[in-house]
Coordinates of C-alpha atoms in Angstrom, one line a residue:
Chain A
M1 CA 79.1 125.0 100.1
L2 CA 77.5 123.3 103.1
R3 CA 74.0 124.4 104.0
L4 CA 71.5 123.4 106.6
D5 CA 68.1 124.9 106.4
G6 CA 65.6 124.5 109.2
V7 CA 66.8 121.0 110.1
S8 CA 65.1 119.0 112.8
Y9 CA 65.9 115.5 113.8
R10 CA 64.7 112.9 116.3
Y11 CA 66.3 109.6 116.8
P12 CA 64.0 106.6 116.4
G13 CA 62.3 105.9 119.8
A14 CA 63.6 109.1 121.4
S15 CA 61.0 111.3 123.3
R16 CA 62.4 114.7 122.2
D17 CA 64.1 116.2 119.2
A18 CA 67.9 116.0 119.0
L19 CA 67.8 119.0 116.8
T20 CA 65.1 121.6 116.3
D21 CA 65.0 124.1 113.4
V22 CA 68.8 124.6 112.9
S23 CA 70.2 126.5 110.0
L24 CA 73.8 127.0 109.1
S25 CA 75.8 127.9 106.0
V26 CA 79.5 127.4 105.5
G27 CA 81.2 128.9 102.5
L28 CA 84.7 128.6 101.2
G29 CA 87.3 130.6 103.2
E30 CA 85.0 130.6 106.3
F31 CA 85.6 129.1 109.7
H32 CA 82.4 128.2 111.5
A33 CA 82.3 126.7 115.0
V34 CA 79.4 125.0 116.6
L35 CA 79.3 125.2 120.4
G36 CA 77.1 123.9 123.1
P37 CA 77.1 121.8 126.3
N38 CA 77.2 118.0 126.2
G39 CA 74.2 116.5 124.6
S40 CA 73.2 119.8 122.8
G41 CA 73.1 118.1 119.4
K42 CA 76.5 119.0 118.0
T43 CA 77.4 115.6 116.8
T44 CA 73.9 115.0 115.4
L45 CA 74.3 118.2 113.5
V46 CA 77.6 117.0 112.0
R47 CA 76.1 113.6 111.0
I48 CA 73.2 115.3 109.2
A49 CA 75.5 117.9 107.6
L50 CA 77.7 115.0 106.2
G51 CA 74.7 112.9 105.0
A52 CA 75.2 110.1 107.5
L53 CA 71.7 110.9 108.8
P54 CA 68.9 112.4 106.6
P55 CA 67.1 115.3 108.3
L56 CA 63.4 114.6 109.2
V57 CA 62.5 118.2 108.5
G58 CA 64.4 120.8 106.5
S59 CA 67.3 120.2 104.2
A60 CA 71.0 119.5 104.4
D61 CA 72.9 120.2 101.2
I62 CA 76.5 120.1 100.1
D63 CA 77.3 121.9 96.9
R64 CA 73.5 122.3 96.3
R65 CA 72.9 118.6 96.5
P66 CA 71.2 116.8 99.5
A67 CA 74.1 115.5 101.6
S68 CA 72.6 112.0 102.0
M69 CA 72.2 111.6 98.2
W70 CA 76.0 112.0 97.6
P71 CA 77.8 108.8 96.7
R72 CA 80.3 108.6 99.6
Q73 CA 83.3 108.4 97.3
D74 CA 82.4 111.6 95.5
L75 CA 81.6 113.4 98.7
A76 CA 85.0 112.3 100.2
K77 CA 86.7 114.3 97.4
L78 CA 84.9 117.4 98.5
V79 CA 84.7 117.1 102.3
G80 CA 87.5 115.9 104.6
V81 CA 86.4 114.9 108.1
V82 CA 88.4 114.5 111.3
P83 CA 86.0 112.4 113.4
Q84 CA 85.9 112.6 117.1
R85 CA 86.7 108.9 117.6
E86 CA 88.4 106.2 115.6
D87 CA 90.6 103.3 116.4
N88 CA 93.1 101.5 114.3
L89 CA 92.4 97.8 114.3
F90 CA 95.9 97.2 113.0
P91 CA 99.1 99.0 113.6
Q92 CA 99.9 101.5 110.9
R93 CA 102.6 104.0 109.9
V94 CA 101.8 107.7 109.6
R95 CA 102.4 107.7 105.8
E96 CA 100.0 104.8 105.4
T97 CA 97.2 106.3 107.4
V98 CA 97.5 109.6 105.5
L99 CA 97.5 107.7 102.2
L100 CA 94.0 106.5 103.2
G101 CA 92.9 110.0 102.4
R102 CA 93.8 109.4 98.8
Y103 CA 91.4 106.4 98.5
P104 CA 88.5 108.4 97.2
H105 CA 90.7 109.5 94.3
L106 CA 91.8 106.0 93.3
S107 CA 90.0 103.8 90.7
L108 CA 88.8 100.4 91.7
W109 CA 91.8 98.4 90.4
G110 CA 94.3 101.2 90.0
R111 CA 97.5 101.6 92.0
E112 CA 98.5 104.8 93.8
R113 CA 99.9 107.3 91.4
P114 CA 102.9 109.7 91.9
E115 CA 100.4 112.5 92.3
D116 CA 98.8 110.6 95.3
H117 CA 102.1 110.4 97.1
A118 CA 102.8 114.1 96.2
A119 CA 99.4 115.0 97.8
V120 CA 100.3 113.0 100.9
D121 CA 103.6 114.9 101.2
R122 CA 101.9 118.2 100.8
A123 CA 99.3 117.3 103.4
L124 CA 102.0 116.2 105.9
A125 CA 104.0 119.4 105.2
A126 CA 100.9 121.6 105.7
C127 CA 100.4 120.0 109.1
D128 CA 104.1 120.2 110.0
A129 CA 104.1 116.4 110.3
R130 CA 106.6 115.4 107.6
H131 CA 109.1 114.3 110.1
L132 CA 106.5 111.9 111.5
A133 CA 105.9 110.1 108.2
D134 CA 107.7 106.8 109.1
R135 CA 106.6 106.7 112.8
W136 CA 104.0 104.1 113.9
V137 CA 100.7 105.8 114.6
W138 CA 100.5 104.4 118.1
T139 CA 103.8 106.0 119.1
L140 CA 102.5 109.5 118.5
S141 CA 101.5 112.0 121.2
G142 CA 98.0 113.3 121.3
G143 CA 98.9 116.5 119.5
E144 CA 100.9 114.7 116.8
Y145 CA 98.1 112.3 116.3
Q146 CA 95.6 115.0 115.7
R147 CA 97.9 116.7 113.2
V148 CA 98.2 113.5 111.3
R149 CA 94.5 113.0 111.2
V150 CA 94.1 116.6 109.9
A151 CA 96.8 115.7 107.3
R152 CA 94.8 112.6 106.2
A153 CA 91.7 114.8 105.7
L154 CA 93.8 117.3 103.7
A155 CA 95.2 114.5 101.5
Q156 CA 91.6 114.1 100.3
E157 CA 92.2 117.6 98.8
P158 CA 88.8 118.7 100.0
K159 CA 87.1 122.1 99.7
L160 CA 85.6 121.7 103.1
L161 CA 87.0 120.4 106.4
V162 CA 84.8 119.2 109.2
L163 CA 86.4 118.6 112.7
D164 CA 84.5 117.0 115.6
E165 CA 86.0 118.1 119.0
P166 CA 89.6 118.1 117.6
G167 CA 91.1 119.8 120.7
I168 CA 89.9 117.3 123.2
S169 CA 92.6 115.9 125.5
L170 CA 95.3 118.2 124.0
D171 CA 97.4 120.4 126.2
L172 CA 97.5 124.2 125.8
K173 CA 100.3 124.3 123.2
H174 CA 99.0 121.5 121.1
E175 CA 95.5 122.8 121.2
M176 CA 96.7 126.3 120.1
E177 CA 98.8 124.9 117.4
L178 CA 95.9 122.9 116.1
F179 CA 93.6 125.9 115.9
E180 CA 96.4 128.0 114.3
L181 CA 96.8 125.2 111.7
V182 CA 93.1 125.1 110.9
R183 CA 92.9 128.9 110.8
G184 CA 95.9 128.9 108.4
L185 CA 94.2 126.4 106.1
V186 CA 91.2 128.7 105.9
E187 CA 93.3 131.7 105.1
R188 CA 96.0 130.2 102.9
Q189 CA 94.0 127.5 101.1
G190 CA 90.6 129.0 101.2
L191 CA 89.1 125.9 102.9
G192 CA 85.7 126.1 104.4
V193 CA 85.8 124.8 108.0
L194 CA 83.0 123.5 110.3
M195 CA 84.3 122.7 113.7
I196 CA 82.5 121.2 116.7
T197 CA 84.0 122.2 119.9
H198 CA 83.1 123.0 123.5
D199 CA 86.0 125.4 123.9
L200 CA 84.2 128.7 123.8
N201 CA 87.3 130.8 124.1
L202 CA 89.3 129.2 121.3
A203 CA 86.3 129.2 119.0
A204 CA 85.8 132.9 119.7
R205 CA 89.4 133.6 119.0
F206 CA 89.7 131.7 115.7
A207 CA 86.3 131.3 114.1
D208 CA 84.5 133.8 111.9
S209 CA 81.1 132.7 113.0
L210 CA 79.6 130.7 115.9
L211 CA 76.5 128.7 116.4
L212 CA 75.5 128.1 119.9
L213 CA 73.2 125.1 120.6
E214 CA 71.3 124.1 123.7
G215 CA 69.1 121.0 123.8
G216 CA 69.1 120.8 120.0
R217 CA 67.9 124.4 119.6
P218 CA 69.9 127.3 118.1
I219 CA 70.3 129.9 120.9
A220 CA 72.5 132.4 119.0
S221 CA 74.5 132.5 115.9
G222 CA 76.7 135.1 114.1
A223 CA 80.0 136.8 114.9
P224 CA 81.7 135.8 118.2
A225 CA 81.0 139.2 119.9
E226 CA 77.3 138.8 119.1
V227 CA 76.9 135.2 120.3
L228 CA 79.1 135.1 123.4
T229 CA 77.5 137.6 125.7
Q230 CA 77.5 137.1 129.4
Q231 CA 73.8 136.5 129.5
T232 CA 73.7 133.9 126.8
V233 CA 76.7 131.9 128.1
E234 CA 75.3 131.9 131.7
T235 CA 71.9 130.7 130.5
V236 CA 73.2 128.0 128.2
F237 CA 75.9 126.6 130.5
S238 CA 74.1 127.3 133.8
W239 CA 77.1 128.8 135.4
P240 CA 78.1 132.4 136.3
V241 CA 80.8 133.8 134.1
A242 CA 82.6 137.1 133.5
M243 CA 83.4 138.3 129.9
Q244 CA 86.5 140.1 128.7
T245 CA 87.7 141.1 125.3
I246 CA 91.1 140.0 124.1
E247 CA 92.4 140.8 120.6
G248 CA 89.0 142.0 119.8
R249 CA 87.3 138.7 120.6
P250 CA 85.1 137.9 123.6
Q251 CA 86.6 135.6 126.2
M252 CA 84.8 133.8 128.9
I253 CA 86.0 133.3 132.5
P254 CA 84.0 131.0 134.7
L255 CA 83.4 132.4 138.2
R256 CA 83.4 130.6 141.5
K257 CA 79.9 130.4 142.9
P258 CA 79.2 132.7 145.9
K259 CA 79.8 130.8 149.2
E260 CA 76.1 130.9 150.4
S261 CA 74.8 129.2 147.2
Q262 CA 77.1 126.3 147.5
A263 CA 75.4 125.0 150.7
Chain B
M1 CA 111.6 89.4 97.1
K2 CA 108.9 88.3 99.5
W3 CA 106.6 87.5 96.6
T4 CA 109.3 85.4 95.0
V5 CA 109.7 83.4 98.2
L6 CA 106.0 83.0 98.6
G7 CA 105.6 81.9 95.0
L8 CA 108.5 79.5 95.4
L9 CA 106.9 78.1 98.6
A10 CA 103.6 77.5 96.8
F11 CA 105.4 75.8 93.9
V12 CA 107.3 73.5 96.2
A13 CA 104.2 72.6 98.2
L14 CA 102.4 71.7 95.0
L15 CA 105.3 69.8 93.7
A16 CA 105.8 67.9 96.9
S17 CA 102.2 66.9 97.1
V18 CA 102.4 65.5 93.5
M19 CA 105.7 63.7 94.1
L20 CA 105.2 62.2 97.6
G21 CA 102.8 59.5 98.6
P22 CA 102.5 55.9 99.8
A23 CA 103.2 54.6 96.3
A24 CA 106.7 55.4 95.0
V25 CA 106.5 56.9 91.6
P26 CA 109.9 57.3 89.9
L27 CA 110.7 60.9 88.9
A28 CA 110.9 60.0 85.3
Q29 CA 107.4 58.5 85.2
L30 CA 105.8 61.3 87.1
A31 CA 104.1 62.8 84.1
H32 CA 102.8 59.5 82.8
S33 CA 101.7 57.9 86.1
D34 CA 97.9 57.3 86.6
I35 CA 98.4 57.7 90.4
V36 CA 99.9 61.1 89.9
W37 CA 97.5 62.3 87.2
N38 CA 94.2 60.9 88.6
L39 CA 94.8 61.0 92.3
R40 CA 97.6 63.2 93.5
A41 CA 97.4 66.1 91.0
P42 CA 93.7 66.9 91.4
R43 CA 94.1 66.5 95.1
A44 CA 97.1 68.9 95.2
V45 CA 95.3 71.5 93.1
L46 CA 92.1 71.2 95.1
A47 CA 94.0 71.5 98.4
F48 CA 95.7 74.6 97.0
L49 CA 92.4 76.2 95.9
V50 CA 90.6 75.4 99.1
G51 CA 93.5 76.6 101.3
G52 CA 93.8 79.8 99.3
S53 CA 90.1 80.5 99.5
L54 CA 90.1 79.9 103.3
G55 CA 93.1 82.3 103.7
V56 CA 91.4 85.1 101.8
A57 CA 88.0 84.5 103.5
G58 CA 89.8 84.6 106.9
A59 CA 91.7 87.8 106.1
A60 CA 88.6 89.6 104.9
L61 CA 86.4 88.4 107.8
Q62 CA 89.0 89.5 110.4
A63 CA 88.7 93.0 109.0
L64 CA 85.0 92.8 108.8
V65 CA 84.2 91.6 112.4
R66 CA 87.1 93.8 113.6
N67 CA 88.6 90.9 115.4
P68 CA 92.1 89.8 114.3
L69 CA 91.6 86.4 115.8
A70 CA 88.4 85.4 113.8
D71 CA 88.3 82.2 111.7
P72 CA 86.0 81.8 108.8
F73 CA 84.4 78.8 110.5
L74 CA 83.4 81.0 113.5
L75 CA 80.5 82.2 111.6
G76 CA 78.4 79.0 112.0
L77 CA 79.1 77.6 108.5
S78 CA 80.8 74.4 109.7
G79 CA 77.9 73.6 112.0
G80 CA 75.4 74.1 109.2
A81 CA 77.5 72.1 106.8
G82 CA 77.8 69.2 109.3
L83 CA 74.0 69.2 109.9
G84 CA 73.4 69.2 106.1
A85 CA 75.7 66.2 105.6
V86 CA 74.4 64.2 108.5
L87 CA 70.8 64.9 107.5
A88 CA 71.5 63.7 104.0
I89 CA 72.9 60.4 105.3
A90 CA 70.1 60.0 107.9
L91 CA 67.5 60.5 105.1
H92 CA 69.4 58.0 102.9
V93 CA 70.0 60.5 100.1
S94 CA 72.6 58.9 97.9
G95 CA 74.7 59.8 94.9
P96 CA 78.3 60.8 94.4
W97 CA 77.6 64.5 95.1
A98 CA 75.0 64.0 97.8
L99 CA 77.3 64.8 100.7
P100 CA 78.9 67.9 99.2
I101 CA 75.6 69.3 98.0
A102 CA 73.9 68.6 101.4
A103 CA 76.9 70.2 103.2
F104 CA 76.8 73.2 100.9
A105 CA 73.1 73.6 101.4
G106 CA 73.5 73.4 105.2
A107 CA 76.3 76.0 105.2
L108 CA 74.1 78.3 103.0
A109 CA 71.2 77.9 105.5
A110 CA 73.5 78.8 108.4
L111 CA 74.8 81.7 106.4
G112 CA 71.3 83.0 105.7
L113 CA 70.3 82.7 109.4
V114 CA 73.4 84.4 110.7
Y115 CA 73.1 87.2 108.1
R116 CA 69.5 87.7 109.1
L117 CA 70.5 87.9 112.8
G118 CA 73.2 90.4 111.9
L119 CA 70.8 92.8 110.2
I120 CA 69.7 94.9 113.1
G121 CA 66.5 96.8 112.3
G122 CA 66.6 95.4 108.8
A123 CA 69.1 98.0 107.6
A124 CA 72.6 98.0 109.1
L125 CA 74.8 94.9 109.3
D126 CA 76.4 94.6 112.7
P127 CA 79.6 92.7 112.5
R128 CA 79.7 92.0 116.3
I129 CA 76.3 90.3 116.0
L130 CA 77.5 88.4 113.0
L131 CA 80.2 86.9 115.1
L132 CA 77.9 86.1 118.1
G133 CA 75.1 84.9 115.9
G134 CA 77.6 82.7 114.0
V135 CA 78.7 81.0 117.2
A136 CA 75.1 80.6 118.4
I137 CA 73.9 79.1 115.1
G138 CA 76.9 76.9 114.8
A139 CA 76.4 75.5 118.3
F140 CA 72.7 75.0 117.6
A141 CA 73.4 73.1 114.4
A142 CA 76.0 71.0 116.1
A143 CA 73.6 70.1 118.9
I144 CA 71.0 68.9 116.3
T145 CA 73.8 67.0 114.4
T146 CA 74.8 65.3 117.6
A147 CA 71.2 64.4 118.4
I148 CA 70.7 62.8 115.0
V149 CA 74.0 60.9 115.2
S150 CA 73.3 59.5 118.7
L151 CA 69.8 58.4 117.7
A152 CA 70.8 56.9 114.4
N153 CA 73.9 55.1 115.6
A154 CA 74.9 53.8 112.2
A155 CA 78.5 53.3 111.1
E156 CA 77.8 55.5 108.1
L157 CA 77.4 58.4 110.4
R158 CA 80.8 58.0 111.8
N159 CA 82.2 58.3 108.3
T160 CA 80.3 61.5 107.9
F161 CA 82.0 62.9 110.9
L162 CA 85.3 61.8 109.6
W163 CA 84.5 63.4 106.2
L164 CA 83.3 66.6 107.9
W165 CA 86.5 67.0 109.8
G166 CA 88.6 67.5 106.8
G167 CA 89.4 65.3 104.0
L168 CA 90.5 65.9 100.5
S169 CA 90.4 62.2 99.7
G170 CA 87.3 62.7 97.5
A171 CA 89.3 65.0 95.3
S172 CA 88.7 64.7 91.5
W173 CA 89.2 66.8 88.5
D174 CA 85.5 67.4 88.5
A175 CA 85.7 68.9 92.0
V176 CA 88.7 71.0 90.9
L177 CA 86.8 72.3 87.9
L178 CA 83.8 73.1 90.1
V179 CA 85.9 75.1 92.6
A180 CA 88.0 76.7 89.9
L181 CA 84.8 78.0 88.2
Y182 CA 83.1 79.0 91.5
A183 CA 85.8 80.5 93.7
P184 CA 87.0 83.3 91.4
I185 CA 83.7 85.2 91.7
P186 CA 83.8 85.7 95.5
L187 CA 87.5 86.1 95.3
A188 CA 87.2 89.0 92.9
V189 CA 84.5 90.6 95.0
L190 CA 86.8 90.5 98.0
L191 CA 89.7 91.8 96.1
A192 CA 87.5 94.7 94.8
A193 CA 86.7 95.5 98.5
A194 CA 90.4 95.6 99.4
R195 CA 90.6 99.4 99.9
P196 CA 87.2 99.8 101.7
L197 CA 88.4 97.0 104.0
D198 CA 91.5 99.1 104.8
L199 CA 89.2 102.0 105.7
L200 CA 86.9 99.8 107.7
A201 CA 89.8 99.1 110.1
L202 CA 89.4 102.7 111.3
G203 CA 85.8 102.1 112.3
E204 CA 82.6 102.6 110.3
E205 CA 82.1 106.3 110.6
P206 CA 85.7 107.3 109.6
A207 CA 85.5 104.8 106.8
R208 CA 82.3 106.4 105.5
Y209 CA 83.9 109.9 105.6
L210 CA 86.9 108.5 103.6
G211 CA 84.6 107.4 100.8
A212 CA 83.6 103.8 101.7
D213 CA 80.0 102.7 101.0
V214 CA 80.1 101.0 104.4
E215 CA 76.9 99.1 104.5
A216 CA 77.3 97.7 100.9
V217 CA 80.9 96.7 101.7
K218 CA 80.0 94.9 104.9
R219 CA 77.3 92.9 103.1
R220 CA 79.4 92.1 100.1
V221 CA 82.4 91.0 102.2
Y222 CA 80.3 88.8 104.5
L223 CA 78.5 87.1 101.7
A224 CA 81.6 86.6 99.5
A225 CA 83.7 85.3 102.3
S226 CA 81.0 83.0 103.6
L227 CA 80.2 81.6 100.1
L228 CA 84.0 80.8 99.7
T229 CA 84.0 79.1 103.1
A230 CA 80.7 77.2 102.3
A231 CA 82.3 75.8 99.0
A232 CA 85.4 74.9 100.8
V233 CA 83.5 72.9 103.5
A234 CA 81.5 71.2 100.8
V235 CA 84.4 69.8 98.9
S236 CA 86.8 69.2 101.8
G237 CA 85.0 69.4 105.1
V238 CA 86.0 71.7 108.0
I239 CA 89.6 72.6 107.8
G240 CA 90.4 74.8 110.7
F241 CA 93.2 77.3 111.3
V242 CA 94.2 77.9 107.7
G243 CA 91.8 80.9 107.6
L244 CA 93.1 82.1 111.0
V245 CA 96.8 81.5 110.9
V246 CA 97.6 82.3 107.3
P247 CA 96.2 85.8 107.3
H248 CA 98.1 86.5 110.4
I249 CA 101.4 85.4 109.1
A250 CA 100.7 87.3 105.9
R251 CA 100.0 90.5 108.0
L252 CA 103.3 90.1 109.7
T253 CA 105.1 90.2 106.3
W254 CA 102.8 92.2 104.0
G255 CA 101.2 94.6 106.5
H256 CA 97.6 95.4 106.7
R257 CA 96.8 96.7 103.2
H258 CA 94.4 94.3 101.8
R259 CA 95.4 94.8 98.2
A260 CA 98.7 93.0 99.0
L261 CA 97.4 91.0 101.9
L262 CA 94.6 89.1 100.1
P263 CA 96.7 87.7 97.3
A264 CA 99.4 86.8 99.8
A265 CA 96.8 85.0 102.0
F266 CA 95.6 83.1 98.9
L267 CA 99.1 81.9 98.0
G268 CA 100.0 81.2 101.6
G269 CA 96.8 79.4 102.4
G270 CA 97.1 77.3 99.2
A271 CA 100.7 76.4 100.0
L272 CA 99.9 75.5 103.7
L273 CA 97.0 73.3 102.8
A274 CA 98.8 71.5 100.0
F275 CA 101.7 70.9 102.4
A276 CA 99.4 69.8 105.3
D277 CA 97.5 67.4 103.0
T278 CA 100.8 65.8 101.8
L279 CA 101.7 65.2 105.5
A280 CA 98.2 63.8 106.2
R281 CA 98.6 61.3 103.3
T282 CA 102.2 60.2 104.1
V283 CA 103.0 60.2 107.8
V284 CA 100.8 57.2 108.7
A285 CA 100.7 55.7 105.2
P286 CA 98.9 53.6 104.0
R287 CA 96.3 55.1 106.4
E288 CA 95.5 58.7 106.3
L289 CA 94.9 61.4 108.9
P290 CA 92.1 63.9 108.3
V291 CA 93.9 67.0 107.0
G292 CA 91.9 69.1 109.5
V293 CA 93.9 67.3 112.2
V294 CA 97.2 68.2 110.6
T295 CA 96.3 71.9 110.1
A296 CA 95.1 72.0 113.8
L297 CA 98.4 70.4 114.9
I298 CA 100.4 73.0 113.0
G299 CA 97.9 75.8 113.6
V300 CA 97.2 75.6 117.3
P301 CA 100.8 76.2 118.4
V302 CA 101.2 79.0 115.9
F303 CA 97.9 80.4 117.0
A304 CA 99.0 80.2 120.7
F305 CA 102.2 82.0 119.8
L306 CA 100.4 84.7 117.9
L307 CA 97.8 85.1 120.7
R308 CA 100.6 85.7 123.2
R309 CA 102.3 88.1 120.9
W310 CA 99.0 90.0 120.3
T311 CA 98.1 90.3 124.0
I312 CA 101.6 91.4 125.0
A313 CA 102.0 93.9 122.2

């Protein structure tokens, strides 16, 4: 569905590559997570995968067509995105903002049809946000807001969902709920998911496959147990860790540095 | 319901501006009166079209530059139009359409410069730079205009200034026809951009992922709104606050979805300007206030109120 093949990118005027030789393939019913420290190229990867930037080297295809060649409206019917940042210039109600997800399906002069409102209702229900429909967006808590943004992406009725750091600034319960929601969409609706996150443990628990980036280079990729080894994690994040296994998935625990090395 | 009220308001504004004036025309003779037919009616219609255009241009530009307090004239067009008109007079260009054409040309020149400034790296249009560039170009044009005026020192130039600050006294059916043929094109372009404008309120990247062709939309909206404003300034001078206050009031009632907001801003802007022009003609009759003065006198307090509300909320 979404495929990056040997992608490299360098921003104009930059002295080093933001991405070097990265490959990734996300199919339907698969949950892929991209991990890495700050500045490791995660957001650049998403921009290239979604056609907002064309790769300098390699190819980035969605449904076997170069991502940057897709008309945006057609692509929005296929790929729903929960971007890292957005700000509402004007106050909006939840139902209105979720309805924005139907815009790619509307004709230039046509009104919203009953099926559009039905899709909004389904998306709200899938995200357990139906009771929020009439609230103002700015009154929502962080967790509710993220669920509404996922609902807007679902209202696009996409085959692929891309989330950029969706768990940031959420507390434990809301972050877990969000990951459970995304996992459920993969299993129940067969969506392909590409998620950028720096939460190694949650990614390892929920994703089928991980891609670990450092300085724009792919360090490891594959099943969580193969990617998250003590050695790799310590190298990439420059911090000592211990690894455990919970529910069959590797979990990382950062260690305190020994006293003498703190001095 | 709210559409009915707005439609009624627009109708009353038009009717009032046809019925009221320094010369008393009995109701029975309204339809046969030369004053009504040749002076008041074209003026009322022109005021309505210009006010409506400014309302729509303002609403669209506020979404584009992501600043709910933007006015169409912030983008340097009034400065350019003023310079064009003053140049035409200083160079003794004459003819019935000399001033409007010169003002339109000046506004287009300013539009082109601001647009070029806003194109960073020749590709993406940066709305923040449009806003700053508009202010800069406008100030620059105003400085040159002032220089010409102070050097020339002719009585004619004073009239240019008066004309520039808003006047529909030159209204004629010809002007109405011109605007009625010209304005629908940019208006249709803006209405077609209504949904992408809704998306743009989230920011450019989210808008792109929700299917908006962001760069094309920004260019189209800037050009269409500016062309509307340039035509408005050419036929009626700078009329401030219509493009600022009307979209605001429309937002309070119709919300922020541009498919409803833009038509509401058109009717509201038309009604407000027709009403303001009636006041301008009648309060100090037989003399006349520039209509820009009336819209400012109405608009500034409303604006101050909105500003407070906006900063508190």
